[in-house]
XYZ file of C-alpha atoms in Angstrom:
397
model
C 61.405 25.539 50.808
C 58.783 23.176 50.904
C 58.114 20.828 48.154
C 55.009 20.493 46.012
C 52.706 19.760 48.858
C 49.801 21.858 48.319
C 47.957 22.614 51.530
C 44.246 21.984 51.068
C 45.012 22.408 47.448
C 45.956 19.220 46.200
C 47.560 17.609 48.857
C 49.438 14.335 47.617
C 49.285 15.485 43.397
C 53.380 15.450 43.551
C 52.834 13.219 40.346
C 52.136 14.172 36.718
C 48.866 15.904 35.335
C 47.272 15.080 32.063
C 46.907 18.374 29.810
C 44.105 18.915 27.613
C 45.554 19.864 24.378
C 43.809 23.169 22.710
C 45.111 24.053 19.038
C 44.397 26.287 16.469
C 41.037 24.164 15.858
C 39.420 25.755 18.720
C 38.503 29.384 16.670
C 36.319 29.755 14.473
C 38.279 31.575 12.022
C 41.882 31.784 10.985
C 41.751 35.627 11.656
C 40.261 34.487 15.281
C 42.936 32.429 15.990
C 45.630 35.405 14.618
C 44.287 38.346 16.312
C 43.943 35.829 19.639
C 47.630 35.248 19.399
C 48.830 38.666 18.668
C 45.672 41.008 19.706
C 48.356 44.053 19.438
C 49.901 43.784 16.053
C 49.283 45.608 13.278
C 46.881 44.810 10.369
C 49.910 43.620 8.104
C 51.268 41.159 10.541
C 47.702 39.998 10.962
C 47.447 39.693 7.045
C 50.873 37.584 7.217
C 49.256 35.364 9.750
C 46.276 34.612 8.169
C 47.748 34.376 4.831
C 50.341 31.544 6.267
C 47.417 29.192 7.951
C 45.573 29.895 4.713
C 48.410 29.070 2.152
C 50.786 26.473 4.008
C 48.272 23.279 4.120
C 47.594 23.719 0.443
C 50.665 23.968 -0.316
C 51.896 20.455 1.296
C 49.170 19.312 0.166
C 50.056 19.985 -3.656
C 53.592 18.774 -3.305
C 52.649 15.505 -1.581
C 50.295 14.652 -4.286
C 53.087 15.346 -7.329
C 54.789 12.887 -5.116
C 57.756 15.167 -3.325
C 60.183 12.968 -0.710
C 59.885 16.252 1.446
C 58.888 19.804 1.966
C 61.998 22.637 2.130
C 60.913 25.935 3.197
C 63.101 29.005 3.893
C 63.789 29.295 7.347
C 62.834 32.927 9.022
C 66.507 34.485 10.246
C 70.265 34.913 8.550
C 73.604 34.644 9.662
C 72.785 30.801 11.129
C 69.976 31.251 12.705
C 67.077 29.127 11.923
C 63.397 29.564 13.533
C 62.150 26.067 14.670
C 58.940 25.409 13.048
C 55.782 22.660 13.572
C 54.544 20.563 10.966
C 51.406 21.065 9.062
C 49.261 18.382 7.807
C 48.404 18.833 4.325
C 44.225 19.278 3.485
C 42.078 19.846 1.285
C 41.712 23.827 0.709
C 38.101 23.162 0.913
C 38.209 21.911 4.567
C 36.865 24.223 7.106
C 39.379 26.157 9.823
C 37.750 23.879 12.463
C 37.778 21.142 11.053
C 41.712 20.934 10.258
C 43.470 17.857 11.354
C 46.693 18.649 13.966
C 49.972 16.811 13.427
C 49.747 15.974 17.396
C 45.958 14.173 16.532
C 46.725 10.159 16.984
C 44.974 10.002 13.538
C 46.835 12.431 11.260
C 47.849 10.704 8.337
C 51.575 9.740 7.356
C 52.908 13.226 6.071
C 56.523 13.904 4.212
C 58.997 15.576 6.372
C 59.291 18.936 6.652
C 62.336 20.952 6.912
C 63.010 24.484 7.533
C 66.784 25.068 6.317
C 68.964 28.390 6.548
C 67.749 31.467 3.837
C 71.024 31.698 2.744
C 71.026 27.567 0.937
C 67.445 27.870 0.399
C 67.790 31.052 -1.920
C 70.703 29.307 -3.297
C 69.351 26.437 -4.417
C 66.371 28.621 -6.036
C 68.807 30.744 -7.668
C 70.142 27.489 -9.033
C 67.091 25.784 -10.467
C 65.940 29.198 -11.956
C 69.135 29.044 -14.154
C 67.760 25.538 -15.271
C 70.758 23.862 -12.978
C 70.239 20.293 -12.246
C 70.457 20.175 -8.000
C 70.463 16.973 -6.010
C 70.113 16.731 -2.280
C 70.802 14.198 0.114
C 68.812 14.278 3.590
C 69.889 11.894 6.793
C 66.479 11.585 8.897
C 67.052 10.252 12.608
C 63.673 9.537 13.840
C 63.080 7.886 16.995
C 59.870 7.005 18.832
C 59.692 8.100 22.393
C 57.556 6.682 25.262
C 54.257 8.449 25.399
C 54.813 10.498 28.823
C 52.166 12.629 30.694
C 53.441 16.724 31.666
C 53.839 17.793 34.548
C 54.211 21.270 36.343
C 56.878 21.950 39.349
C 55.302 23.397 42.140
C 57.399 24.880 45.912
C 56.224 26.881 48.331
C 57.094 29.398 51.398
C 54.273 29.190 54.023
C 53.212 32.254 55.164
C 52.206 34.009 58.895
C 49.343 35.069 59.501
C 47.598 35.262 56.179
C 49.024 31.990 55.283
C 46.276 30.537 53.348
C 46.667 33.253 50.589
C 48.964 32.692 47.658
C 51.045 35.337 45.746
C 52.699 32.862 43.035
C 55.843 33.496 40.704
C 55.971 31.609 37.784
C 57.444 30.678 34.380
C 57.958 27.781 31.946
C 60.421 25.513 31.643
C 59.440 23.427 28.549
C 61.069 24.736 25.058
C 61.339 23.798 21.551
C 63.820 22.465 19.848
C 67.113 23.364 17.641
C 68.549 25.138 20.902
C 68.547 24.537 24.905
C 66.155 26.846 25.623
C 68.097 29.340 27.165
C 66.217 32.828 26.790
C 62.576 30.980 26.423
C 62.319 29.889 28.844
C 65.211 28.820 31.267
C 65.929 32.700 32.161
C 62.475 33.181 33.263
C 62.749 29.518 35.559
C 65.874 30.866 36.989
C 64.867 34.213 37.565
C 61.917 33.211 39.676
C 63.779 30.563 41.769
C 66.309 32.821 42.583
C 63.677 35.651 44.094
C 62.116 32.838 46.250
C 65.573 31.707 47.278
C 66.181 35.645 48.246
C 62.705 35.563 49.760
C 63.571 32.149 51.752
C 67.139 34.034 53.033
C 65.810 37.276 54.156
C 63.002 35.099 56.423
C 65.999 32.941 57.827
C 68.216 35.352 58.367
C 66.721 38.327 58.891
C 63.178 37.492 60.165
C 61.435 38.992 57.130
C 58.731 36.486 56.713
C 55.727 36.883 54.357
C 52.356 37.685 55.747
C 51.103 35.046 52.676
C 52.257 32.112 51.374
C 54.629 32.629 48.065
C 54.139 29.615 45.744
C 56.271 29.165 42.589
C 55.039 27.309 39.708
C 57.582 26.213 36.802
C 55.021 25.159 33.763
C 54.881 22.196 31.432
C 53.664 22.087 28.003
C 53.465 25.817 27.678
C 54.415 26.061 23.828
C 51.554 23.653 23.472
C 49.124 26.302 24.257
C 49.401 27.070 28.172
C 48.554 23.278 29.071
C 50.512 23.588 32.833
C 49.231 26.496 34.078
C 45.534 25.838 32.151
C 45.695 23.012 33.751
C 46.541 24.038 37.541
C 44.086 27.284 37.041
C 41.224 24.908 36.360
C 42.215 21.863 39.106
C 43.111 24.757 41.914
C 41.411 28.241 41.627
C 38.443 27.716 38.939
C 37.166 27.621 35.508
C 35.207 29.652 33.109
C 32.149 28.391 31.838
C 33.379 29.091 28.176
C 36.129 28.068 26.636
C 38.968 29.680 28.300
C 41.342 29.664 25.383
C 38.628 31.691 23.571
C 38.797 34.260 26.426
C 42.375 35.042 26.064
C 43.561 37.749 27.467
C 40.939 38.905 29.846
C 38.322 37.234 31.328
C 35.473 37.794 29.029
C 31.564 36.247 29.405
C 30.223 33.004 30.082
C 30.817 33.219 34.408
C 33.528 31.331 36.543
C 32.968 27.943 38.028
C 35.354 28.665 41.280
C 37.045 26.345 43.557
C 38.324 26.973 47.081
C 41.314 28.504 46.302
C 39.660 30.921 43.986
C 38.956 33.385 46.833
C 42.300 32.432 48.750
C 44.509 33.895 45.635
C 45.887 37.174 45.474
C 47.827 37.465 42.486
C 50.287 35.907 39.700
C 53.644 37.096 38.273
C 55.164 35.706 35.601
C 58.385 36.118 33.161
C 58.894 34.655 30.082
C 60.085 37.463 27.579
C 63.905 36.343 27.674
C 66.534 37.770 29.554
C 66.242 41.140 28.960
C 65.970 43.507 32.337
C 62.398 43.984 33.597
C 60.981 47.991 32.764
C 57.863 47.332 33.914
C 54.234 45.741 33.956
C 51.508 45.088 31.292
C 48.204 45.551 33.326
C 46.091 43.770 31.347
C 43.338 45.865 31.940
C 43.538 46.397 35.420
C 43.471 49.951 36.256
C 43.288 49.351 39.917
C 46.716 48.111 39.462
C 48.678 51.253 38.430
C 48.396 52.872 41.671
C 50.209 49.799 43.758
C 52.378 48.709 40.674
C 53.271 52.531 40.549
C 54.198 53.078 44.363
C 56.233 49.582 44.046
C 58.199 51.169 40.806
C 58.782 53.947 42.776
C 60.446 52.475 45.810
C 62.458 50.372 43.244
C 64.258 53.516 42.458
C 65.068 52.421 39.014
C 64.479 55.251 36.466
C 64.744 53.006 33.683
C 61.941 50.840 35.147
C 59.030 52.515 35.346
C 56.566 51.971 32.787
C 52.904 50.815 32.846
C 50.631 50.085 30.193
C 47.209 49.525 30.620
C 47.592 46.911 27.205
C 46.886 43.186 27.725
C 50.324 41.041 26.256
C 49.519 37.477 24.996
C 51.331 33.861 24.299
C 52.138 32.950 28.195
C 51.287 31.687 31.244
C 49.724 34.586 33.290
C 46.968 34.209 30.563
C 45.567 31.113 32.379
C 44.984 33.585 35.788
C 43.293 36.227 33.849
C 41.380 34.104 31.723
C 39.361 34.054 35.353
C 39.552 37.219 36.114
C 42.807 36.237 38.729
C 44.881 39.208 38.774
C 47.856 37.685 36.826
C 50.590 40.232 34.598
C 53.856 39.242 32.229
C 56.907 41.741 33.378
C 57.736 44.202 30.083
C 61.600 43.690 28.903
C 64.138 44.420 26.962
C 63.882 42.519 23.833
C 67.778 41.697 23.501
C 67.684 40.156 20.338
C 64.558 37.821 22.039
C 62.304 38.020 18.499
C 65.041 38.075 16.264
C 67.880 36.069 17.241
C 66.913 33.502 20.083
C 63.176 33.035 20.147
C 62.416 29.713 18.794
C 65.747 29.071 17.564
C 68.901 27.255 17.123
C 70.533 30.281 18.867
C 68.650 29.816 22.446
C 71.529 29.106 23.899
C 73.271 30.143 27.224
C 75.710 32.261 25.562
C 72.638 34.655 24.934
C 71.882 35.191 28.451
C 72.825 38.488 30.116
C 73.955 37.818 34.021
C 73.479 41.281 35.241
C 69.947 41.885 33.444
C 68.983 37.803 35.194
C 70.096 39.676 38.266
C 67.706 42.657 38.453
C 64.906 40.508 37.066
C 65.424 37.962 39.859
C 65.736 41.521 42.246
C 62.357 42.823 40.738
C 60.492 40.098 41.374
C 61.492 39.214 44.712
C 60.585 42.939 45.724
C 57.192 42.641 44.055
C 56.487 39.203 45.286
C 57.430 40.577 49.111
C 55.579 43.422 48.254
C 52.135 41.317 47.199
C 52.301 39.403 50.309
C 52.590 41.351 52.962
C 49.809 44.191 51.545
C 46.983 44.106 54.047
C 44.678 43.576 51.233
C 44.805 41.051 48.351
C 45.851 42.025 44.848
C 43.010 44.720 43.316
C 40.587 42.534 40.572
C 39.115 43.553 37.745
C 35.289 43.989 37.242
C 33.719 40.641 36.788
C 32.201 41.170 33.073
C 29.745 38.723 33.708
C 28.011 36.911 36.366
C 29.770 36.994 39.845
C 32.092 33.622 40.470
C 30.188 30.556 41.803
C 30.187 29.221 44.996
C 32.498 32.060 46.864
C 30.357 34.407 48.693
C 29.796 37.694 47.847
C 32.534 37.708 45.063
C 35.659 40.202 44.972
């Protein structure tokens, strides 16, 4: 497989990209930014959100003033497992949502440190000062400076036949926090989507079966800071909407595309990054003209258990960027396997978690869809443009 030389597209950019960063600053409201992030939950989860963005910064901000060496909160999870957390930079409750300081910004004040600990010696040591107990804690704080290093996305490709200067592209992240390895977010999603290109890459050697159009994977960087790989290739490669594009997640909303050549060239984006549960189906995002190939595809897969189809958009990854265009870009549905409430963001996103057999049909599912993409005599069906038709590509899709 061909490494990340881009034909016509970027052609000697093997090295890194700078990412713009986009935060939480970028809405104008901190029920904006929550129903943005999670525009399917329910009005108490929204309530929860809102509430915590409201609530944290005043509280640092109360217990740096009395003087506190640090900040303990309760850690979300039991039985050893500990949700990895950001920090928050303490301000003024009178401060407006978009005007809120980041603890990435160069010029964020000197903060305490923050520590999320397990529920279980958090409630104790509550229990313990409510019976008037006298508790003392020691901390050990290894801090080290690093290097200030640009991100960078992986990018391989298959060339295709006769349709070779269309893309179908694959894709996942392979950045993840901290506390575990990132097993299930997102190193099963990486490995799942190599593998189908490898499969795709055998069957064309050994069998013949070459794609009609070029399959390109993409492995992201700087995805938990708010899409920054694949925002970043989206706007360099394929195009770039005239308003914010952050503020336009998921779907393409208003404001018109700037394109760029490869805008008209792409035919669509899959992408996995919902652990490593098996694959049941696809969220649409909106894109009705999609059922009837996704459902002929599902078919042929002859998998009852995979078969479902929801017109709903899913947020928080990287097909986002694609759609944000109006690309026709989806997130595979899975099985949660303990994803939101064991190994997401955790010290327990390990590779003990993963399930081989469920990596298996994912990698199986996507190679089948990916073969399928390329070798339709049409590109991947589009939604309706909301707004004006994408500059500079003639006549639009």
């Amino acid at each position: 497989m061909a490494n990340a030389d881009l034909q016509g597209a970027g052609r000697g950019r093997r090295g890194r990209m700078m990412f713009p960063r986009i935060t939480m600053e970028n809405f104008d409201s901190v029920l904006a930014f929550a129903r943005q992030f999670n525009p399917n939950a329910d009005s108490a989860s929204i309530a929860r959100m809102v509430t915590e963005q409201q609530v944290t910064p005043r509280k640092l901000e109360f217990v740096q003033k009395e003087g506190a060496l640090a900040a303990l909160t309760a850690g979300r999870g039991d039985g050893g497992t500990i949700f990895v957390q950001g920090a928050t930079v303490p301000q003024s409750a009178e401060t407006p949502f978009m005007q809120r300081m980041s603890p990435y910004d160069p010029k964020s004040p000197a903060i305490i440190p923050q520590v999320a600990i397990a529920a279980e010696h958090y409630n104790r040591l509550l229990r313990s000062l409510q019976r008037g107990e006298k508790v003392s804690l020691k901390m050990k704080f290894e801090v080290a400076w690093t290097k200030p290093d640009s991100g960078f996305n992986v990018i391989a490709e298959i060339p295709g036949t006769d349709l070779k200067d269309e893309v179908v592209m694959v894709g996942a992240h392979f950045d993840s926090w901290h506390a575990g390895t990132g097993a299930t977010d997102d190193a099963t999603g990486s490995a799942a989507c190599m593998e189908a290109v490898r499969i795709l890459r055998k069957i064309a050697q050994e069998h013949g079966l070459k794609t009609r159009r070029t399959v390109r994977i993409g492995l992201w960087g700087g995805e938990e800071q708010g899409l920054l790989g694949s925002r970043e290739y989206v706007s360099e490669f394929l195009g770039k909407s005239q308003a914010d594009v952050i503020s336009q997640m998921p779907g393409a909303g208003g404001g018109g595309i700037s394109a760029k050549p490869g805008f008209e060239k792409f035919s669509v984006y899959f992408n996995h990054d919902n652990g490593t549960g098996r694959l049941r189906g696809v969220y649409m995002q909106g894109n009705e003209a999609a059922r009837p190939v996704f459902r002929s595809w599902l078919t042929n897969f002859n998998d009852p258990k995979a078969q479902t189809l929801t017109i709903q958009n899913t947020s928080g990854t990287d097909h986002l960027s694609f759609d944000a265009i109006g690309l026709p870009g989806f997130q595979f549905i899975q099985d949660p396997v303990e994803y939101e409430t064991r190994t997401h963001h955790s010290n327990m996103d390990v590779y003990d978690r993963v399930q081989e057999e469920d990596m298996k049909q994912a990698a199986t599912m996507i190679a089948v869809f990916t073969y399928n993409a390329a070798n339709r005599d049409a590109k991947f069906p589009r939604k309706p443009m909301p707004g004006a038709r994408p500059q500079n590509v003639p006549g639009g899709n």
